[in-house]
Each structure stands twice: as structure tokens, then as C-alpha cells.
Short mmCIF file of C-alpha atoms in Angstrom, two decimals:
data_model
loop_
_atom_site.label_atom_id
_atom_site.label_comp_id
_atom_site.label_asym_id
_atom_site.label_seq_id
_atom_site.Cartn_x
_atom_site.Cartn_y
_atom_site.Cartn_z
CA MET B 1 -300.15 87.01 109.16
CA ARG B 2 -298.62 85.91 112.53
CA LEU B 3 -298.80 88.53 115.12
CA LEU B 4 -297.98 88.73 118.81
CA LEU B 5 -298.64 92.49 120.03
CA ILE B 6 -297.54 92.96 123.91
CA SER B 7 -298.51 95.65 126.06
CA ASN B 8 -295.13 95.86 128.09
CA SER B 9 -291.86 94.07 128.31
CA THR B 10 -291.92 93.73 132.07
CA MET B 11 -294.46 94.09 135.01
CA ALA B 12 -293.10 96.30 138.06
CA GLY B 13 -291.01 94.33 140.43
CA GLN B 14 -290.31 91.47 138.14
CA PRO B 15 -287.10 90.61 135.90
CA TYR B 16 -287.08 91.98 132.59
CA LEU B 17 -289.42 90.16 130.05
CA GLU B 18 -290.46 87.71 132.59
CA TYR B 19 -294.11 87.25 132.02
CA PRO B 20 -294.20 87.41 128.12
CA MET B 21 -291.69 84.78 127.76
CA PRO B 22 -293.89 81.42 127.92
CA TYR B 23 -296.28 83.03 125.30
CA ILE B 24 -293.27 84.21 122.92
CA LYS B 25 -292.08 80.45 123.36
CA ASP B 26 -295.38 79.20 122.38
CA PHE B 27 -295.82 81.81 119.71
CA ILE B 28 -292.46 80.94 118.11
CA GLY B 29 -292.41 77.26 118.41
CA ASN B 30 -289.95 74.49 119.39
CA GLN B 31 -288.18 74.48 116.21
CA PRO B 32 -284.75 76.87 117.08
CA ILE B 33 -284.97 79.78 114.75
CA LYS B 34 -282.75 83.13 114.26
CA LEU B 35 -284.84 86.20 115.22
CA LEU B 36 -284.22 89.79 113.83
CA PHE B 37 -284.44 92.45 116.54
CA ILE B 38 -285.41 95.89 115.99
CA PRO B 39 -283.89 97.83 118.95
CA TYR B 40 -284.38 101.57 117.75
CA ALA B 41 -286.81 102.47 120.25
CA GLY B 42 -284.16 102.29 122.86
CA VAL B 43 -282.81 105.83 123.48
CA THR B 44 -281.07 105.91 126.62
CA VAL B 45 -279.59 102.25 126.24
CA LYS B 46 -277.14 101.48 123.68
CA TYR B 47 -278.01 99.03 120.88
CA ASP B 48 -275.53 96.54 121.93
CA ASP B 49 -276.75 96.51 125.35
CA TYR B 50 -280.45 96.17 124.42
CA GLU B 51 -279.64 93.21 122.09
CA ALA B 52 -277.77 91.44 124.77
CA LYS B 53 -280.55 91.98 127.13
CA VAL B 54 -282.96 90.29 125.02
CA LYS B 55 -280.92 87.78 123.48
CA ALA B 56 -280.49 86.09 127.28
CA LYS B 57 -284.30 85.92 127.26
CA PHE B 58 -284.46 84.37 123.73
CA ASN B 59 -281.91 81.92 124.65
CA GLU B 60 -283.50 80.78 127.51
CA ILE B 61 -286.13 79.44 125.31
CA GLY B 62 -283.58 78.12 122.91
CA HIS B 63 -283.27 80.65 120.10
CA GLU B 64 -281.16 83.14 118.90
CA ILE B 65 -281.71 86.66 117.99
CA VAL B 66 -279.25 89.49 116.09
CA SER B 67 -280.08 92.89 116.20
CA ILE B 68 -280.79 94.74 112.74
CA HIS B 69 -277.86 97.49 113.50
CA HIS B 70 -275.33 95.10 112.68
CA PHE B 71 -276.30 94.84 109.31
CA SER B 72 -275.17 97.09 106.44
CA ASP B 73 -278.61 96.64 104.83
CA PRO B 74 -281.03 96.71 107.02
CA ILE B 75 -283.82 96.47 104.20
CA GLN B 76 -282.28 93.15 103.14
CA ALA B 77 -281.96 92.01 106.92
CA VAL B 78 -285.74 92.39 106.99
CA GLN B 79 -286.10 90.47 104.04
CA ASN B 80 -284.29 87.50 105.07
CA ALA B 81 -285.54 87.28 108.59
CA GLN B 82 -287.17 84.21 109.81
CA ALA B 83 -289.21 86.09 112.55
CA ILE B 84 -289.30 89.91 113.59
CA VAL B 85 -288.91 91.24 117.06
CA VAL B 86 -289.42 94.85 117.79
CA GLY B 87 -288.81 96.03 121.42
CA GLY B 88 -289.95 98.91 123.19
CA GLY B 89 -288.69 102.08 124.08
CA ASN B 90 -289.45 105.64 122.59
CA THR B 91 -292.00 105.23 119.98
CA PHE B 92 -290.91 108.44 117.81
CA ALA B 93 -287.44 107.66 118.16
CA LEU B 94 -288.17 104.04 116.79
CA THR B 95 -290.47 105.53 113.76
CA HIS B 96 -288.11 107.84 112.77
CA GLN B 97 -285.85 105.33 112.34
CA LEU B 98 -288.01 102.80 110.61
CA HIS B 99 -289.10 105.74 107.95
CA GLU B 100 -285.19 106.87 107.68
CA LEU B 101 -284.50 103.48 106.80
CA GLY B 102 -287.16 102.60 104.60
CA LEU B 103 -288.39 99.60 107.10
CA ILE B 104 -291.97 100.33 107.46
CA ASP B 105 -292.56 98.95 104.04
CA ALA B 106 -290.27 96.23 104.39
CA ILE B 107 -291.60 95.05 107.72
CA ARG B 108 -295.15 95.36 106.26
CA ASN B 109 -294.54 92.94 103.35
CA LYS B 110 -292.47 90.46 105.16
CA VAL B 111 -294.91 90.09 107.67
CA ILE B 112 -297.96 90.08 105.19
CA GLU B 113 -295.99 87.03 103.66
CA GLY B 114 -296.08 85.08 106.78
CA THR B 115 -293.17 86.11 109.05
CA PRO B 116 -293.76 86.01 112.52
CA PHE B 117 -293.66 89.42 114.22
CA ILE B 118 -293.53 90.05 118.13
CA GLY B 119 -293.72 93.50 119.37
CA TRP B 120 -293.88 95.01 122.94
CA SER B 121 -295.05 98.59 124.06
CA ALA B 122 -293.51 100.85 121.39
CA GLY B 123 -293.03 97.60 119.10
CA SER B 124 -296.67 97.08 119.50
CA ASN B 125 -297.56 100.88 118.68
CA VAL B 126 -295.45 100.37 115.21
CA ALA B 127 -297.85 97.39 114.03
CA CYS B 128 -300.98 99.83 114.36
CA PRO B 129 -302.07 102.13 111.42
CA SER B 130 -300.30 105.09 113.28
CA ILE B 131 -298.43 105.85 116.09
CA ARG B 132 -301.17 108.51 117.38
CA THR B 133 -302.13 106.56 120.34
CA THR B 134 -298.67 106.16 122.00
CA ASN B 135 -297.87 107.39 125.26
CA ASP B 136 -294.40 108.54 124.61
CA MET B 137 -293.27 112.14 124.51
CA PRO B 138 -292.33 113.12 121.23
CA ILE B 139 -288.60 113.63 121.39
CA ILE B 140 -287.87 113.69 117.85
CA GLN B 141 -290.18 114.17 114.51
CA PRO B 142 -290.67 111.48 112.40
CA LYS B 143 -291.25 111.85 108.83
CA SER B 144 -294.39 110.51 109.31
CA PHE B 145 -296.79 108.98 112.21
CA ASN B 146 -298.01 106.34 109.86
CA ALA B 147 -296.85 102.55 111.04
CA THR B 148 -297.24 99.14 109.28
CA SER B 149 -300.86 98.97 109.46
CA LEU B 150 -300.45 95.34 110.19
CA ILE B 151 -303.61 95.43 112.35
CA PRO B 152 -306.39 97.82 111.48
CA PHE B 153 -307.06 99.28 114.81
CA GLN B 154 -304.85 101.33 117.28
CA ILE B 155 -303.33 100.00 120.40
CA ASN B 156 -302.85 102.08 123.54
CA PRO B 157 -300.33 100.10 125.54
CA HIS B 158 -299.54 100.21 129.16
CA TYR B 159 -303.47 101.03 129.21
CA LEU B 160 -304.13 102.19 132.96
CA ASP B 161 -307.03 103.60 135.03
CA ALA B 162 -305.37 105.15 137.66
CA HIS B 163 -304.48 109.10 137.77
CA PRO B 164 -302.14 110.56 140.16
CA GLU B 165 -303.98 111.68 143.34
CA GLY B 166 -304.53 115.72 143.01
CA HIS B 167 -303.00 115.99 139.40
CA GLY B 168 -304.91 118.20 137.13
CA GLY B 169 -303.25 116.62 134.03
CA GLU B 170 -305.64 114.40 131.33
CA THR B 171 -306.48 110.92 132.52
CA ARG B 172 -305.48 108.37 129.59
CA GLU B 173 -309.11 107.97 128.98
CA ASP B 174 -309.32 111.71 128.55
CA ARG B 175 -306.34 111.34 125.75
CA ILE B 176 -307.90 108.30 123.81
CA LEU B 177 -311.43 110.64 123.64
CA GLU B 178 -309.59 113.35 122.19
CA PHE B 179 -308.20 111.23 119.36
CA LEU B 180 -311.54 109.93 118.96
CA GLU B 181 -312.92 113.43 118.25
CA MET B 182 -310.03 113.95 116.08
CA ASN B 183 -310.24 110.75 114.24
CA PRO B 184 -313.91 109.20 114.68
CA LYS B 185 -313.89 106.56 112.31
CA GLU B 186 -311.00 104.55 114.28
CA THR B 187 -310.81 102.02 117.13
CA VAL B 188 -308.68 102.15 119.94
CA VAL B 189 -308.10 99.50 122.41
CA GLY B 190 -306.45 100.01 125.84
CA LEU B 191 -304.45 97.01 126.53
CA ARG B 192 -303.56 96.93 129.91
CA GLU B 193 -300.39 95.82 131.58
CA GLY B 194 -299.38 91.91 131.31
CA CYS B 195 -301.68 91.38 128.37
CA MET B 196 -301.33 90.96 124.62
CA PHE B 197 -302.85 90.10 121.27
CA ARG B 198 -302.12 86.85 119.49
CA ILE B 199 -303.20 86.98 116.03
CA GLU B 200 -303.07 84.04 113.56
CA GLY B 201 -304.17 84.83 110.37
CA SER B 202 -307.90 86.27 110.59
CA GLN B 203 -308.08 84.79 114.30
CA ILE B 204 -307.48 87.11 117.36
CA GLN B 205 -306.95 86.18 120.93
CA HIS B 206 -306.61 88.31 123.80
CA ILE B 207 -304.18 86.94 126.41
CA GLY B 208 -303.68 88.34 129.95
CA GLU B 209 -305.74 88.12 133.53
CA LYS B 210 -306.92 92.03 133.10
CA SER B 211 -309.51 92.92 130.81
CA LEU B 212 -309.07 95.45 127.79
CA ARG B 213 -310.86 98.49 126.94
CA VAL B 214 -312.28 99.41 123.44
CA PHE B 215 -312.90 102.87 122.68
CA ARG B 216 -314.80 104.10 119.55
CA HIS B 217 -316.29 107.71 118.92
CA LYS B 218 -319.64 108.87 120.94
CA THR B 219 -320.20 104.86 122.02
CA GLU B 220 -320.00 104.08 125.80
CA PRO B 221 -316.15 102.12 126.17
CA LEU B 222 -316.39 98.43 126.29
CA GLU B 223 -314.77 96.49 129.14
CA LEU B 224 -313.95 93.00 127.64
CA ASN B 225 -312.45 89.74 129.23
CA SER B 226 -309.87 87.44 127.49
CA ASN B 227 -313.00 84.86 126.83
CA GLU B 228 -314.68 87.34 124.46
CA ASN B 229 -314.52 87.23 121.00
CA PHE B 230 -312.44 89.87 119.34
CA GLN B 231 -312.99 89.15 115.71
CA PHE B 232 -315.06 92.40 115.25
CA LEU B 233 -311.18 94.22 115.89
CA LEU B 234 -310.07 92.96 112.46
CA LYS B 235 -312.78 93.99 110.36
CA MET P 1 -291.08 140.99 125.52
CA ARG P 2 -293.84 140.01 128.15
CA LEU P 3 -294.79 136.53 128.81
CA LEU P 4 -296.66 134.59 131.47
CA LEU P 5 -296.35 131.00 130.77
CA ILE P 6 -298.52 128.72 133.51
CA SER P 7 -298.35 125.01 134.15
CA ASN P 8 -301.93 124.18 134.33
CA SER P 9 -305.15 125.90 134.03
CA THR P 10 -306.88 124.45 137.04
CA MET P 11 -305.46 122.66 140.31
CA ALA P 12 -307.68 119.25 141.05
CA GLY P 13 -310.75 120.15 143.02
CA GLN P 14 -310.57 123.89 142.33
CA PRO P 15 -312.52 125.83 139.97
CA TYR P 16 -311.66 126.39 136.52
CA LEU P 17 -308.68 128.68 136.31
CA GLU P 18 -309.11 129.70 139.78
CA TYR P 19 -305.39 129.83 140.85
CA PRO P 20 -303.78 131.47 138.10
CA MET P 21 -306.10 134.39 137.62
CA PRO P 22 -304.76 136.93 140.41
CA TYR P 23 -301.04 136.49 138.47
CA ILE P 24 -303.05 136.97 135.05
CA LYS P 25 -304.65 140.14 136.69
CA ASP P 26 -301.33 141.29 137.98
CA PHE P 27 -299.71 140.50 134.80
CA ILE P 28 -302.22 142.46 132.27
CA GLY P 29 -302.95 145.50 134.49
CA ASN P 30 -305.82 147.43 135.36
CA GLN P 31 -306.27 149.44 132.06
CA PRO P 32 -309.04 147.08 130.69
CA ILE P 33 -308.22 145.60 127.69
CA LYS P 34 -309.47 143.29 125.02
CA LEU P 35 -307.32 139.92 124.44
CA LEU P 36 -307.27 137.20 121.71
CA PHE P 37 -307.87 133.92 122.75
CA ILE P 38 -306.45 130.90 120.97
CA PRO P 39 -308.89 127.72 121.64
CA TYR P 40 -307.17 125.24 119.22
CA ALA P 41 -306.09 122.93 122.08
CA GLY P 42 -309.53 122.28 122.81
CA VAL P 43 -310.32 119.09 121.22
CA THR P 44 -313.36 117.65 122.97
CA VAL P 45 -314.85 121.13 123.84
CA LYS P 46 -316.42 123.52 121.16
CA TYR P 47 -314.31 126.47 120.42
CA ASP P 48 -317.43 128.78 121.61
CA ASP P 49 -317.80 126.78 125.01
CA TYR P 50 -313.94 127.35 125.44
CA GLU P 51 -314.17 130.88 124.76
CA ALA P 52 -317.29 131.43 127.16
CA LYS P 53 -315.39 129.71 129.89
CA VAL P 54 -312.62 131.62 129.53
CA LYS P 55 -314.20 134.69 128.99
CA ALA P 56 -316.25 134.50 132.18
CA LYS P 57 -312.86 134.43 134.19
CA PHE P 58 -311.32 137.40 132.27
CA ASN P 59 -314.31 139.30 132.43
CA GLU P 60 -314.11 138.54 136.44
CA ILE P 61 -310.80 140.73 136.57
CA GLY P 62 -312.21 143.38 134.44
CA HIS P 63 -311.07 142.72 130.88
CA GLU P 64 -312.63 141.40 127.53
CA ILE P 65 -311.64 138.56 125.46
CA VAL P 66 -312.44 137.26 121.87
CA SER P 67 -311.56 134.06 120.58
CA ILE P 68 -309.63 133.88 117.25
CA HIS P 69 -312.02 131.44 115.54
CA HIS P 70 -314.59 134.29 115.01
CA PHE P 71 -312.21 135.67 112.60
CA SER P 72 -311.98 135.49 109.14
CA ASP P 73 -308.35 136.41 108.65
CA PRO P 74 -306.44 134.76 111.84
CA ILE P 75 -303.21 136.15 110.95
CA GLN P 76 -304.44 139.82 111.17
CA ALA P 77 -306.42 138.97 114.17
CA VAL P 78 -303.06 138.26 115.70
CA GLN P 79 -301.48 141.43 114.20
CA ASN P 80 -304.13 143.49 115.95
CA ALA P 81 -304.18 141.80 119.14
CA GLN P 82 -303.72 143.61 122.32
CA ALA P 83 -302.57 140.66 124.20
CA ILE P 84 -302.63 136.67 123.14
CA VAL P 85 -303.94 134.03 125.45
CA VAL P 86 -303.22 130.31 124.34
CA GLY P 87 -305.36 127.63 126.35
CA GLY P 88 -304.46 124.30 127.02
CA GLY P 89 -305.60 121.14 125.57
CA ASN P 90 -304.03 118.63 122.95
CA THR P 91 -300.58 120.56 122.11
CA PHE P 92 -300.50 118.45 118.64
CA ALA P 93 -304.11 119.91 117.59
CA LEU P 94 -302.89 123.34 118.79
CA THR P 95 -299.59 123.33 117.00
CA HIS P 96 -301.04 121.51 113.69
CA GLN P 97 -303.59 124.45 113.60
CA LEU P 98 -300.97 127.28 114.29
CA HIS P 99 -299.37 125.90 111.19
CA GLU P 100 -301.96 125.30 109.21
CA LEU P 101 -303.05 128.97 109.47
CA GLY P 102 -299.56 130.45 109.37
CA LEU P 103 -299.82 131.61 112.83
CA ILE P 104 -296.29 130.49 114.36
CA ASP P 105 -294.36 133.35 112.56
CA ALA P 106 -297.63 135.53 113.33
CA ILE P 107 -297.62 135.38 117.21
CA ARG P 108 -293.86 135.15 117.46
CA ASN P 109 -293.23 138.46 115.57
CA LYS P 110 -295.90 140.23 117.42
CA VAL P 111 -295.02 139.10 120.91
CA ILE P 112 -291.39 139.87 119.94
CA GLU P 113 -292.78 143.62 119.23
CA GLY P 114 -293.86 143.64 123.01
CA THR P 115 -297.75 142.20 122.98
CA PRO P 116 -298.03 140.19 126.20
CA PHE P 117 -298.14 136.41 125.95
CA ILE P 118 -300.30 134.45 128.33
CA GLY P 119 -300.21 130.62 127.94
CA TRP P 120 -301.10 127.54 130.17
CA SER P 121 -300.54 124.03 129.46
CA ALA P 122 -300.50 123.42 125.94
CA GLY P 123 -300.05 127.20 125.41
CA SER P 124 -297.14 127.26 127.46
CA ASN P 125 -295.56 124.13 125.20
CA VAL P 126 -295.87 126.31 122.06
CA ALA P 127 -293.86 129.24 123.39
CA CYS P 128 -290.96 127.03 123.69
CA PRO P 129 -288.31 126.01 120.55
CA SER P 130 -290.52 123.01 119.94
CA ILE P 131 -293.59 120.86 121.27
CA ARG P 132 -290.88 117.74 121.74
CA THR P 133 -291.52 118.05 125.77
CA THR P 134 -295.47 117.67 125.83
CA ASN P 135 -297.16 115.01 127.64
CA ASP P 136 -299.93 114.69 125.10
CA MET P 137 -301.11 112.28 122.96
CA PRO P 138 -300.08 112.59 119.28
CA ILE P 139 -303.72 112.66 118.02
CA ILE P 140 -302.63 114.51 114.69
CA GLN P 141 -299.70 115.24 112.98
CA PRO P 142 -298.78 118.49 112.48
CA LYS P 143 -296.67 119.96 109.54
CA SER P 144 -293.59 120.49 112.12
CA PHE P 145 -293.03 120.05 115.75
CA ASN P 146 -291.29 123.41 115.72
CA ALA P 147 -293.12 126.09 117.97
CA THR P 148 -292.92 130.14 118.39
CA SER P 149 -289.41 129.86 120.43
CA LEU P 150 -290.34 133.05 122.59
CA ILE P 151 -288.19 131.12 124.95
CA PRO P 152 -284.86 129.27 124.21
CA PHE P 153 -285.56 126.31 126.84
CA GLN P 154 -288.31 123.50 126.66
CA ILE P 155 -290.89 123.58 129.58
CA ASN P 156 -292.53 120.18 130.54
CA PRO P 157 -295.92 121.50 132.16
CA HIS P 158 -297.90 119.48 134.63
CA TYR P 159 -294.38 117.99 135.68
CA LEU P 160 -295.07 115.72 138.55
CA ASP P 161 -292.84 113.10 140.70
CA ALA P 162 -295.58 110.39 141.24
CA HIS P 163 -295.95 107.26 139.35
CA PRO P 164 -299.04 105.15 139.56
CA GLU P 165 -297.95 102.26 141.82
CA GLY P 166 -296.87 98.90 140.19
CA HIS P 167 -297.00 100.48 136.81
CA GLY P 168 -294.42 99.26 134.06
CA GLY P 169 -294.41 102.41 132.07
CA GLU P 170 -291.61 105.38 132.05
CA THR P 171 -291.82 107.88 134.95
CA ARG P 172 -291.73 111.92 133.59
CA GLU P 173 -288.34 112.04 134.37
CA ASP P 174 -287.51 108.99 132.48
CA ARG P 175 -289.02 110.51 129.64
CA ILE P 176 -287.17 113.84 129.71
CA LEU P 177 -283.67 111.97 129.92
CA GLU P 178 -284.89 110.44 126.39
CA PHE P 179 -285.63 113.66 125.14
CA LEU P 180 -282.10 115.03 126.52
CA GLU P 181 -280.23 112.01 125.08
CA MET P 182 -281.77 112.76 121.78
CA ASN P 183 -281.40 116.64 122.07
CA PRO P 184 -278.24 116.79 124.36
CA LYS P 185 -277.86 120.82 124.00
CA GLU P 186 -281.10 121.50 124.95
CA THR P 187 -282.67 122.40 128.56
CA VAL P 188 -286.12 121.16 130.28
CA VAL P 189 -287.64 122.68 132.64
CA GLY P 190 -290.05 120.77 134.77
CA LEU P 191 -292.84 123.19 135.79
CA ARG P 192 -295.18 121.80 138.29
CA GLU P 193 -298.61 122.23 138.88
CA GLY P 194 -299.87 125.42 140.48
CA CYS P 195 -296.39 127.19 139.19
CA MET P 196 -295.72 129.73 136.33
CA PHE P 197 -293.10 131.84 134.74
CA ARG P 198 -293.15 135.52 134.26
CA ILE P 199 -290.74 137.00 132.10
CA GLU P 200 -290.37 140.79 131.47
CA GLY P 201 -287.89 141.59 128.74
CA SER P 202 -284.64 139.70 130.06
CA GLN P 203 -285.93 139.40 133.73
CA ILE P 204 -287.37 135.63 134.50
CA GLN P 205 -289.27 134.92 137.48
CA HIS P 206 -290.50 131.71 138.73
CA ILE P 207 -294.01 131.88 140.68
CA GLY P 208 -295.61 129.20 142.65
CA GLU P 209 -295.09 127.19 146.03
CA LYS P 210 -293.41 124.11 144.91
CA SER P 211 -289.85 123.82 143.39
CA LEU P 212 -289.22 123.68 139.67
CA ARG P 213 -286.70 120.89 138.20
CA VAL P 214 -284.03 121.42 135.27
CA PHE P 215 -282.57 118.71 133.08
CA ARG P 216 -279.67 119.28 131.15
CA HIS P 217 -277.84 116.09 129.44
CA LYS P 218 -275.34 114.11 131.35
CA THR P 219 -275.91 116.90 134.32
CA GLU P 220 -277.61 115.97 137.75
CA PRO P 221 -281.18 117.75 137.70
CA LEU P 222 -281.36 120.87 139.73
CA GLU P 223 -284.35 121.24 141.91
CA LEU P 224 -284.60 125.06 142.29
CA ASN P 225 -287.21 127.21 144.52
CA SER P 226 -288.90 130.27 143.50
CA ASN P 227 -286.43 132.55 145.29
CA GLU P 228 -283.42 131.05 142.84
CA ASN P 229 -281.83 133.10 139.91
CA PHE P 230 -283.28 131.86 136.91
CA GLN P 231 -281.51 133.93 134.14
CA PHE P 232 -279.10 131.24 132.98
CA LEU P 233 -282.38 129.87 131.44
CA LEU P 234 -282.84 132.86 129.08
CA LYS P 235 -279.21 132.31 128.09
#
């Protein structure tokens, strides 16, 4: 299985998809391919416009990409894909549509067979067992919170420590501790912006300058750097 | 119908439930009553402990309060309540439990009959048509996102304008605009911390020093002060 799971598309103040493209290029390789794009997390952007933005970036690194919304049979589009790319946006909108179209199993089966999977933000959430650690607003109710379970742990993308001054709402850590209280057997990784996981078969690598934060029930959170061994996450 | 819908329990740096208690006191009145507390939004706090914290504050203003988790028949507890108080915490945990126990309709029917309802944070979310404008992490999947529909519009509690510097994630306003794109007929009110709505029959009043923000699809958001007329929200 080959996965590139990215925290966020864009660093504040930088152009769209700028920082992750060298890693995406390295992950895909030099042989030009045509990737399948899944734009369903886009809510305030039209699918055509979302595809055009993403296509411009993939063309720069020598690859073609086409959005699944052009296909009359989306399951078959997944089955024929050379690689699958799931863009960010609203995780509930994305998951709703994946369930409606029967794509959860289609993507899972295809990626298990070896087709590379790239996701950022909401796209990384749906590689997890469920979407229960998304930061997004539940703007639509999906049939189920279950996702593709390509990895056995939960990612919290855009993980951040900052909390608006004088604000009484929960911190991100508070929210994850609530998740663990309700789901004590699970592991959550706070993946900070500018960071990603690259998974190649049984190997997992964390890429990025920031550390990541691992949360388990009734255990002090672990703060780990990219040079640590993350194999324990795949067990 | 009598509702007091509060954005947040506590202002940063202040004691628990300090700022809203004078308004709660005024809303309940001087005649000592015994209120029913619904603690199901509490996840990292035990229900007994949550009840004790809330009870201490209600005792200070001369009222008794008992938590629903002590009753063998929670529907009957709602039917017998003199007033209903729904505390904050995680909106998904709260909504899951309300659906499991058949309390959505029980609360709705009881409050429509005239029993006063007080909620803060998650407790205000469940007075809305649905929980689709909560800020909380979806740590558990409720049977439905539908809530009690005591009011016809959506509240976003803890509404804030601040966004952590250098963070690439969506702002609160971005999230609400996504909601409206998917639910174009609905109205969302961003209720800032320290603020609340008091509804008495067909009359609605906004209380608090901050303005509130009203969002509708394809309409410039309205920034309104407490002295404005909010009747349009109940239509």
C-alpha cells in the first residue's frame, strides 16, 4: 500500500499547494501518469474550478489529473485509476458523497491492491478508520462516520496548539481527549501544518519540520520528531 | 415558550458559570424551583461531578437542580420537570444520548407546553433544528443530527472572529458559509461569548455587550447590536 497523507494544502501566505508538491512529485515518480481527483470536499468552490486549480499544480510536475465528477460511473473511475488524489475542504460533505456513491469500499480495495493514494486535510481524514477527529463543521449528515480505514489510527490534520486569547471554547487537545474518553482503544495523531505521512507497505515516515503529537487514552501525549520510528502507529 | 440560550458557560479567566447566573436568576424568577439538569455533553467530566458544579451555582441563586442520570425513566423525568437545563460540552455526545433515550421529542413537547429551557454552548445547539453548526469534534455518531427545533434558526455558539496567526485552516465564517452553501434556506446566528438569547413566546431579545452576526445564503452577513429587533429570526 502506498499513501501520502498531508495535513494541509497550503501554508498561510504561500500559493496554493506549494509546499507539498515536491513531496507529491517524489511520491508519484517521473513516469507521467494520469491521476484521479476526488473534489467532493469542495463546498464553496465548483468542482470544475477545484479541478482546474489542482490540475495546474500537477501539470507543473509533469502529470495529468482528471476529476471524478466527469465520469458517469464513479466506481469504475476509481477501479481504473492510476493514482487517487482526495482534496481538502469539508470532511462531512466529502464523506457523505463517498458513501452515497459507494466509493468508500471502491477506494479502499483499489488502494489495498497497490494504487497510490494522496490526500490532504479532509482527504487525509478519509484515509482513517473514521472521520471522528476532523475539525470541520458537520454541515451535512453522512450515512456513516466510517471512512476507508487505510491506516489503523486517526489523524487530526491542521493540528495546532494556539488558542485564541480570551476564548472560552475547547482547545484542540481538549477535543482529542474527549474523543479518547469515548473511544479509549484508539490512537490520534495531531499532524501539524506543513507535515505529512508517507506510507510504503509496512514502512511509515513523517515528513515536515514540526513535531507531531500522539494521543492515547490515559497516557501523557507524546511529542515526536520526524527522525523517530513511527512503526508503532501501524500496529 | 420560554428559552434562555447562552453562548458559553464561562468567560476566560472567570469562575465557572459566573457571568450568566444573574440572567439565569432573572429568567427563572424568585419562586424556588427544582430544575432538571441534562449533563450528557460532559465527556471528560463524570455526571456526578458535573451536576455538583452546576448545583453549587444554582443553589447560590436559591434553586435546586438534579441531574437526569439519577432517574430510571429519563423521559418521565423530563415530563415532570419544572425547568430543563442542558449543559455544555460535546454536542455529538449530547445528541447521541438524547436520541438513544428518546429525549429529543420529550424535551421538545415539554418546552412547547411552557416549561422553561436553559442551555449553554452544546445545550444551545440542541435547541436548534439540528446540530450542523456546532464547533465540536464528531467523537461519536448520533442516530441523527436533528435536534429539538425549539427555534427555527441555527446558533453557532462561541462565535469568534479571531483566527490563529499563520494557520491555514478555515475561519469560523468560512465554515458557516460552507453550511449555507449546502443548506441555502437556513439562517445561522454567530452568538459571541458572553451573549445569549432570551425568548418569551413570540418575543426574542439578545443580551450581551458584543454584537451578533447573522448569516444567510448569498447575503452579506449582518452585524447587529443588542438593541436591534430580532423578531425576523423567529419567522
